XYZ file of C-alpha atoms in Angstrom:
612
model
C 68.584 76.642 115.706
C 68.460 73.071 114.343
C 71.458 73.728 112.099
C 73.452 75.060 115.042
C 72.632 71.936 117.069
C 73.874 69.819 114.171
C 77.159 71.756 114.054
C 77.572 71.474 117.837
C 77.019 67.708 117.703
C 79.338 67.279 114.720
C 82.139 69.330 116.266
C 81.787 67.406 119.527
C 82.234 64.201 117.536
C 85.396 65.575 115.895
C 86.836 66.631 119.252
C 86.259 63.164 120.703
C 87.710 61.432 117.675
C 90.829 63.643 117.811
C 90.981 63.310 121.642
C 91.191 67.074 122.042
C 90.677 68.484 125.551
C 89.636 72.092 125.092
C 89.977 72.934 128.789
C 93.728 72.255 128.687
C 96.641 74.024 126.921
C 97.124 74.989 124.150
C 93.394 75.725 123.812
C 93.029 77.229 127.304
C 95.730 79.226 129.097
C 96.509 79.336 132.816
C 93.900 82.069 133.320
C 91.254 79.867 131.656
C 91.162 82.251 128.685
C 91.020 80.985 125.103
C 94.360 79.997 123.589
C 95.636 80.835 120.121
C 95.523 77.214 119.017
C 91.721 77.273 119.039
C 91.668 79.444 115.900
C 93.787 76.888 114.024
C 91.435 74.146 115.198
C 88.419 76.120 113.970
C 90.117 76.556 110.553
C 90.749 72.812 110.317
C 87.167 71.840 111.190
C 85.523 74.573 109.085
C 87.399 73.278 106.039
C 86.296 69.750 106.889
C 82.652 70.812 107.217
C 82.741 73.482 104.499
C 81.288 75.958 106.988
C 82.002 79.548 107.955
C 85.200 79.645 110.027
C 83.872 82.290 112.439
C 80.733 80.265 113.109
C 82.773 77.127 113.816
C 85.158 79.082 116.061
C 82.244 80.523 118.070
C 80.703 77.081 118.596
C 84.026 75.535 119.644
C 84.476 78.408 122.101
C 81.013 77.681 123.539
C 81.981 74.024 123.963
C 85.254 75.062 125.632
C 83.516 77.436 128.044
C 80.956 74.810 128.949
C 83.713 72.280 129.635
C 85.492 74.769 131.935
C 82.224 75.616 133.696
C 81.537 71.922 134.224
C 85.033 71.332 135.596
C 84.767 74.329 137.916
C 81.310 73.198 139.018
C 82.535 69.667 139.702
C 85.346 70.961 141.906
C 82.968 73.344 143.668
C 80.512 70.482 144.301
C 83.237 68.249 145.737
C 84.412 70.920 148.179
C 81.115 72.585 149.164
C 78.324 70.141 148.302
C 76.611 72.816 146.191
C 75.303 71.238 142.976
C 74.883 72.880 139.573
C 71.639 72.402 137.652
C 71.381 73.176 133.946
C 68.055 74.963 133.464
C 66.327 74.804 130.082
C 63.971 77.762 129.736
C 60.931 78.196 127.465
C 61.765 79.551 123.970
C 60.706 83.118 124.775
C 63.367 83.375 127.515
C 66.063 81.247 125.976
C 69.511 82.681 125.389
C 72.528 81.285 123.536
C 74.327 80.904 126.873
C 73.330 77.967 129.031
C 71.366 78.860 132.152
C 72.998 77.411 135.265
C 71.685 77.402 138.814
C 73.566 76.441 141.984
C 71.729 74.772 144.838
C 72.080 72.270 147.647
C 70.303 68.976 147.120
C 68.665 68.711 150.551
C 66.146 71.460 149.709
C 62.600 70.553 148.654
C 61.153 70.689 145.167
C 59.104 73.701 146.252
C 62.285 75.522 147.276
C 63.893 74.799 143.902
C 60.807 75.998 142.053
C 60.896 79.243 144.059
C 64.583 79.680 143.306
C 64.077 79.141 139.562
C 61.101 81.514 139.514
C 63.046 84.237 141.321
C 66.210 83.804 139.230
C 64.594 83.751 135.795
C 61.563 85.969 136.346
C 58.671 83.510 136.496
C 55.575 83.577 138.677
C 56.162 80.635 140.975
C 52.720 79.062 140.876
C 52.559 79.108 137.083
C 55.526 76.888 136.215
C 56.263 73.179 136.385
C 59.723 71.644 136.538
C 60.593 68.387 134.761
C 63.784 66.546 135.790
C 64.752 63.056 134.628
C 61.481 62.847 132.658
C 59.430 63.277 135.853
C 57.554 66.219 137.309
C 59.341 67.697 140.282
C 57.454 66.818 143.477
C 57.194 69.895 145.656
C 57.066 68.146 149.028
C 60.121 65.896 148.636
C 63.790 66.855 148.743
C 65.857 66.870 145.569
C 67.941 63.961 146.878
C 64.814 61.875 147.463
C 63.828 62.461 143.845
C 67.170 61.398 142.414
C 68.284 64.912 141.454
C 72.071 65.017 141.133
C 74.855 67.432 140.267
C 74.838 68.558 136.584
C 71.256 67.366 136.049
C 69.049 68.990 133.401
C 65.859 70.744 134.510
C 63.197 71.835 132.013
C 60.814 74.670 132.870
C 57.244 74.392 131.573
C 55.363 77.671 131.638
C 51.590 77.570 132.012
C 51.169 80.601 129.787
C 50.074 80.237 126.216
C 51.774 83.408 124.982
C 55.458 83.398 124.138
C 55.703 87.176 123.888
C 57.786 89.204 126.299
C 56.226 89.848 129.681
C 53.788 92.713 129.206
C 53.670 95.632 131.550
C 50.008 96.422 131.190
C 48.372 95.396 134.474
C 45.060 94.343 132.951
C 46.663 92.073 130.378
C 49.019 90.659 133.013
C 46.029 89.851 135.198
C 44.407 88.015 132.280
C 47.598 85.981 131.838
C 47.543 85.046 135.527
C 43.923 83.964 135.258
C 44.793 81.833 132.230
C 47.665 80.180 134.077
C 45.457 79.522 137.111
C 42.857 77.973 134.831
C 45.442 75.656 133.285
C 46.721 74.588 136.694
C 43.150 73.822 137.804
C 42.636 71.805 134.623
C 45.721 69.730 135.386
C 44.548 69.067 138.958
C 41.021 68.183 137.782
C 42.555 65.797 135.249
C 44.439 64.006 138.023
C 41.383 63.816 140.273
C 39.024 62.712 137.498
C 41.295 59.872 136.412
C 41.787 58.721 139.993
C 38.010 58.622 140.501
C 37.466 56.610 137.307
C 40.243 54.163 138.173
C 39.016 53.699 141.767
C 35.449 53.048 140.655
C 36.314 50.955 137.614
C 35.821 47.600 139.290
C 32.514 48.419 140.914
C 30.794 50.654 138.387
C 27.957 49.251 136.287
C 29.118 48.993 132.639
C 25.514 49.464 131.547
C 25.635 53.042 132.747
C 29.370 53.734 132.314
C 30.542 51.695 129.270
C 33.428 54.097 128.631
C 35.356 52.343 131.395
C 35.779 49.240 129.244
C 39.280 48.392 128.032
C 39.131 46.885 124.549
C 41.537 45.097 122.221
C 42.358 46.028 118.605
C 39.070 44.582 117.342
C 36.997 46.584 119.855
C 36.097 43.741 122.206
C 36.388 44.175 125.974
C 39.356 42.421 127.554
C 39.905 41.209 131.085
C 42.805 42.756 132.958
C 44.190 41.407 136.269
C 42.843 43.598 139.109
C 46.364 44.484 140.268
C 47.164 46.006 136.883
C 43.751 47.309 135.889
C 43.882 50.512 137.926
C 47.410 51.358 136.766
C 46.453 50.638 133.149
C 43.353 52.804 133.366
C 45.368 55.675 134.842
C 48.025 55.231 132.155
C 45.505 55.221 129.306
C 43.538 58.068 130.856
C 46.575 60.321 131.226
C 47.644 59.407 127.701
C 44.271 60.347 126.199
C 44.257 63.613 128.120
C 47.801 64.352 126.979
C 46.865 63.590 123.369
C 43.920 65.964 123.638
C 46.312 68.753 124.696
C 48.700 67.778 121.878
C 45.912 68.213 119.338
C 45.326 71.710 120.696
C 49.113 72.312 120.546
C 49.207 72.958 124.314
C 52.492 71.119 124.684
C 53.388 72.549 128.098
C 50.266 70.987 129.632
C 50.417 67.843 127.503
C 53.893 66.789 128.660
C 53.078 66.307 132.400
C 50.093 64.122 131.421
C 52.236 62.040 129.063
C 54.975 61.584 131.664
C 52.381 60.471 134.237
C 51.029 57.988 131.673
C 54.546 56.623 131.178
C 54.912 56.161 134.941
C 51.694 54.136 135.244
C 52.329 52.080 132.098
C 55.572 50.890 133.706
C 53.434 49.219 136.394
C 51.900 46.986 133.690
C 55.132 45.455 132.376
C 53.529 42.216 131.168
C 51.166 44.132 128.883
C 53.693 46.509 127.313
C 54.800 44.077 124.607
C 51.258 43.079 123.644
C 49.574 46.453 123.030
C 50.667 49.368 120.861
C 49.542 52.019 123.375
C 52.938 52.148 125.033
C 54.758 52.545 121.725
C 52.431 55.384 120.702
C 53.061 57.042 124.073
C 56.838 56.977 123.492
C 56.331 58.734 120.153
C 54.029 61.311 121.761
C 56.567 62.093 124.515
C 59.442 62.611 122.070
C 57.178 64.638 119.771
C 56.161 66.849 122.697
C 59.780 67.544 123.672
C 60.543 68.351 120.039
C 57.625 70.789 119.705
C 58.711 72.440 122.959
C 62.164 72.862 121.336
C 63.643 70.950 124.287
C 64.697 67.701 122.630
C 68.165 68.004 124.176
C 66.521 67.648 127.622
C 65.408 64.153 126.689
C 68.647 62.224 127.106
C 67.021 58.909 126.181
C 65.125 60.036 123.066
C 66.937 57.356 121.054
C 66.016 54.725 123.647
C 62.344 55.743 123.567
C 62.199 55.639 119.777
C 63.921 52.245 119.679
C 61.492 51.023 122.333
C 58.562 52.199 120.226
C 59.941 50.433 117.168
C 60.460 47.204 119.124
C 56.968 47.395 120.611
C 55.390 47.959 117.175
C 57.238 44.905 115.889
C 56.004 42.779 118.811
C 52.408 43.974 118.416
C 52.136 44.059 114.631
C 54.526 41.270 113.699
C 57.420 41.244 111.262
C 56.362 43.299 108.213
C 52.965 43.824 109.934
C 51.738 40.242 109.290
C 49.908 39.987 112.608
C 48.235 43.348 112.062
C 47.100 42.366 108.555
C 45.761 39.076 109.955
C 43.709 40.907 112.616
C 42.530 43.944 110.659
C 43.001 42.934 107.040
C 45.298 45.888 106.304
C 48.029 48.040 107.825
C 47.507 51.331 105.965
C 46.243 53.284 108.958
C 49.080 52.214 111.261
C 51.660 53.485 108.761
C 50.960 56.967 110.146
C 52.733 55.871 113.327
C 55.778 54.698 111.395
C 55.912 57.986 109.498
C 56.193 59.870 112.769
C 58.688 57.312 114.105
C 60.978 57.747 111.076
C 60.589 61.515 111.213
C 61.598 61.682 114.874
C 64.485 59.289 114.292
C 65.653 61.557 111.481
C 65.404 64.665 113.657
C 67.223 63.017 116.561
C 70.043 61.841 114.321
C 70.380 65.292 112.765
C 70.579 66.930 116.191
C 73.237 64.345 117.114
C 75.368 65.222 114.064
C 74.588 62.000 112.166
C 73.766 63.486 108.775
C 73.684 60.263 106.720
C 71.434 58.414 109.181
C 69.182 61.474 109.428
C 68.815 61.587 105.640
C 67.897 57.890 105.473
C 65.146 58.201 108.089
C 63.796 61.453 106.653
C 63.619 59.940 103.178
C 61.706 56.987 104.651
C 59.294 59.456 106.248
C 58.906 61.346 102.951
C 58.128 58.156 101.023
C 55.511 57.168 103.594
C 54.016 60.654 103.411
C 53.607 60.322 99.634
C 51.928 56.958 100.174
C 49.604 58.264 102.905
C 48.736 61.609 101.328
C 44.991 61.845 100.749
C 43.382 63.702 97.879
C 40.906 66.185 99.464
C 38.387 65.477 96.693
C 38.238 61.816 97.781
C 37.500 62.855 101.355
C 34.749 65.132 100.005
C 33.214 62.215 98.059
C 33.009 60.121 101.218
C 31.571 63.024 103.191
C 28.785 63.166 100.604
C 28.003 59.539 101.439
C 27.432 60.425 105.089
C 30.792 59.438 106.565
C 32.851 61.694 108.836
C 36.152 63.274 107.773
C 37.960 61.048 110.270
C 36.315 57.903 108.922
C 37.162 59.038 105.392
C 40.869 59.530 106.127
C 41.178 56.234 107.995
C 39.201 54.344 105.362
C 41.157 55.747 102.424
C 44.481 54.882 104.054
C 43.255 51.380 104.815
C 42.239 50.925 101.171
C 45.173 52.591 99.414
C 43.107 55.604 98.393
C 40.309 53.713 96.623
C 37.052 55.572 97.362
C 34.682 52.652 96.644
C 36.718 50.216 98.714
C 36.976 52.802 101.500
C 33.191 53.264 101.591
C 32.717 49.496 101.864
C 35.457 49.246 104.517
C 33.881 51.986 106.665
C 30.395 50.461 106.375
C 31.703 47.001 107.290
C 33.623 48.399 110.250
C 30.529 50.227 111.467
C 28.556 46.975 111.337
C 31.345 45.022 113.085
C 31.436 47.538 115.915
C 27.632 47.576 116.136
C 27.643 43.764 116.459
C 30.343 43.918 119.134
C 28.329 46.522 121.029
C 25.219 44.316 120.827
C 27.181 41.363 122.216
C 28.711 43.468 124.976
C 25.281 44.881 125.796
C 23.886 41.354 126.091
C 26.719 40.449 128.484
C 25.921 43.484 130.601
C 22.201 42.603 130.545
C 22.944 39.107 131.870
C 25.223 40.577 134.509
C 22.502 42.988 135.609
C 20.050 40.090 135.883
C 22.487 38.235 138.138
C 22.988 41.331 140.290
C 19.202 41.682 140.655
C 18.899 37.981 141.516
C 21.354 38.394 144.399
C 19.640 41.606 145.481
C 16.388 39.649 145.573
C 18.026 37.332 148.112
C 18.711 40.335 150.348
C 22.292 41.242 149.410
C 23.280 44.823 148.636
C 24.041 45.892 145.079
C 27.656 46.535 146.010
C 28.124 43.097 147.579
C 26.405 41.409 144.611
C 28.711 43.114 142.091
C 31.800 42.294 144.104
C 30.845 38.617 144.396
C 29.974 38.315 140.699
C 33.255 39.928 139.799
C 35.166 37.365 141.871
C 33.044 34.551 140.405
C 33.640 35.756 136.811
C 29.907 36.270 136.335
C 28.743 32.833 137.540
C 25.656 33.292 139.736
C 25.957 30.039 141.684
C 29.623 30.635 142.458
C 28.853 34.223 143.487
C 26.265 32.974 145.986
C 28.792 30.503 147.442
C 31.313 33.324 147.801
C 28.781 35.457 149.675
C 27.800 32.637 152.000
C 31.447 31.819 152.731
C 32.457 35.446 153.293
C 29.955 37.150 155.600
C 32.134 40.272 155.806
C 31.189 41.025 152.189
C 27.611 41.663 153.289
C 28.848 44.877 154.854
C 29.645 46.290 151.411
C 26.857 48.827 151.467
C 25.189 50.803 148.686
C 25.633 54.564 148.508
C 21.895 55.098 149.094
C 21.432 55.618 152.855
C 17.851 54.407 152.637
C 19.161 50.993 151.588
C 21.677 50.924 154.411
C 19.406 51.461 157.411
C 19.437 48.795 160.066
C 16.408 47.888 162.117
C 17.149 48.544 165.765
C 14.311 46.264 167.012
C 13.179 43.530 164.591
C 9.478 42.694 164.573
C 8.215 39.788 166.646
C 6.734 38.292 163.506
C 10.201 38.080 161.892
C 11.709 36.562 165.048
C 8.899 33.974 165.154
C 9.600 33.018 161.531
C 13.210 32.197 162.328
C 12.294 30.394 165.547
C 9.780 28.332 163.542
C 12.703 27.314 161.271
C 14.463 25.933 164.351
C 16.830 28.773 165.317
C 17.343 30.002 168.883
C 15.289 33.082 169.803
C 18.258 35.187 171.009
C 20.369 34.279 167.961
C 17.424 34.956 165.622
C 16.894 38.410 167.098
C 20.637 39.238 166.818
C 20.719 38.077 163.199
C 17.647 40.139 162.289
C 19.096 43.208 163.987
C 22.336 42.649 162.090
C 20.608 42.377 158.709
C 18.105 45.177 159.157
C 15.141 42.829 159.578
C 15.863 40.829 156.394
C 14.517 37.358 157.258
C 15.981 35.682 154.140
C 19.538 36.880 154.753
C 19.331 36.063 158.455
C 18.043 32.532 157.701
C 20.726 31.880 155.059
C 23.486 33.023 157.388
C 22.330 31.006 160.371
C 21.785 27.876 158.243
C 25.217 28.197 156.617
C 26.939 28.570 159.994
C 25.124 25.834 161.904
C 22.548 27.975 163.653
C 24.834 30.679 165.023
C 26.447 33.885 163.845
C 30.158 33.766 162.942
C 32.406 35.667 165.389
C 33.164 38.540 162.986
C 29.461 39.225 162.481
C 28.741 38.990 166.203
C 31.279 41.751 166.784
C 29.806 43.833 163.975
C 26.336 43.370 165.345
C 27.304 44.504 168.854
C 29.188 47.449 167.431
C 26.269 48.499 165.277
C 23.732 48.209 168.085
C 25.734 50.551 170.290
C 26.324 53.118 167.552
C 23.562 55.572 166.660
C 22.465 55.327 163.049
C 22.814 59.063 162.588
C 24.639 61.879 164.233
C 24.475 65.664 164.095
C 27.740 65.726 162.176
C 26.190 63.539 159.452
C 23.544 66.096 158.604
C 25.980 68.949 159.033
C 28.279 67.378 156.474
C 25.571 66.811 153.868
C 26.135 70.115 152.124
C 29.912 69.713 151.851
C 29.529 66.108 150.709
C 27.154 67.251 147.978
C 29.652 69.905 146.904
C 32.465 67.338 146.789
C 30.294 65.050 144.690
C 29.576 67.881 142.245
C 33.293 68.607 141.962
C 34.025 64.936 141.337
C 31.331 64.801 138.666
C 32.825 67.865 136.999
C 36.307 66.317 137.063
C 35.059 63.037 135.577
C 33.049 64.793 132.868
C 36.102 66.811 131.873
C 38.025 63.565 131.365
C 35.221 62.016 129.340
C 35.051 65.015 127.027
C 38.578 64.238 125.815
C 38.083 60.497 125.310
C 37.625 60.163 121.527
C 34.526 58.424 120.218
C 36.413 56.674 117.403
C 38.555 53.782 118.625
C 41.235 54.564 116.001
C 41.462 58.265 116.726
C 45.177 57.907 117.538
C 45.784 56.766 113.936
C 44.041 59.744 112.378
C 46.238 62.628 111.267
C 46.095 65.182 108.485
C 49.942 65.009 108.420
C 50.103 68.768 107.792
C 52.719 69.362 110.507
C 54.727 66.336 109.436
C 54.820 67.521 105.820
C 56.330 70.880 106.801
C 58.878 69.380 109.216
C 60.012 66.699 106.747
C 60.692 69.359 104.127
C 62.491 71.582 106.643
C 64.869 68.916 107.923
C 65.504 67.440 104.492
C 66.661 70.895 103.397
C 69.087 70.894 106.345
C 70.608 67.494 105.536
C 70.763 68.282 101.826
C 72.699 71.466 102.566
C 75.136 69.400 104.647
C 75.488 66.910 101.792
C 76.090 69.672 99.259
C 78.729 71.295 101.460
C 80.489 67.933 101.895
C 80.470 67.272 98.150
C 81.820 70.756 97.388
C 84.564 70.158 99.908
């Protein structure tokens, strides 16, 4: 298959260079049938490529037929408005002939999915459609999603098996259950990440430290609130996609990776400063390649160039910045191996044999450098290190076992020290939260104020006093949210003794659930009266019952929703790797096989050229 793609790309190059239009005479007659001149053309190009003449003739005929189909489709679209979509099917259903589908562009994504399922024999609910590197949205029209005439659509099947559709009912039912399970997993992934991103700003890091975003040394970094949610969604989808990649579930991995790409693009200022985005570009191209759909990714070259540029910005020229930060660059070379490998594959598929050979040889040299002797890994395992730590340590230390052991131990201690420092920061933050709670403010309001004040307790208190509306940020515990309908006379007398009007004192106490300290602070800060926004809130609250029949009736469903949310979040957390350099760890087994395979292809091209 790869060799045929190379021939197709090479012949297309020749046709462009020679300015040959296959859809016109003498290569196509008036009935759009093949002309005699095509055989002479095939002979000329087969001699030039040192390939079988029949094979070259068949490929040129395919190119000619596709050109005629495109011309016919263009004319049909101009006169009728009916567009042609080129559908790329999963490998088990793929044929040599391109799969074309005609449709109007005002239909919805759901209608197109139904049409594809009916035409090619899929079960509608168990496929996803990717167009222009985005998942097809079922509720929007094709026009709204930028779908145009002659666009490429890739079908992702949520089945794991690539065998022919089996007739046995029981087995078919099992397949359906598997597909339903995968679809539920995808939806839970989306919901879990949304929950984590929504709660990120208000969650207590002491209890949920996995929400921290850290730099290359492992220290937490501050992200602007406007970008934090998008960045968390991007990184979350990327980690989930990588987890599916590790399990070789490429059809489920790709939607997660494409969603990650979408959210990363909302953090443009950060893209040149972190390597996450570059790694994501590699993962997307790798996923398309493993799905055998690289031709669907029109901008594969752009993505790989973007990754290379991003690595250069993050790591510095010749990795100087990386060496300055980490002391070495051995582990990151794994990323460059995959980059060179994918660049080699893309060039080969584009008919650029020489460029492909150069990149593949670069990848092979890096593989030799990064190859790890299994006995060295075993020695480090005997010392109590994990296999992942062993691989990363050996690559960081050029394969020296003693140096690797020292490197791993030092890194463990560095991370332990960072965790102790971060824990101390969280302890101080918790103390400040408790201090504000002791003044009568809710936990939620205290956290919000401290966040705005960058952890400064005095500034947080000023923010609370200047923004009374923040006091309505209530905790999730209903017991902490109850308001006192009729404050005690003793509390009213306390405020009156401080010099406040009786009516105002009673209104303030009712507003703050009988909390004398909060009521006194508010009245003192606002010159003895309640600000207008709190007066309105107080009147509204006094006329609204604290509970209603629907509240208790909804308790069961709310509990169920909470359980489902917990399940979704836990499923996300299961796939977040414990080791911060997990993305740099690879056995390189797949890469070794693919490098050898594609080098054999380019060497055969070189040999044929030399013989010619």
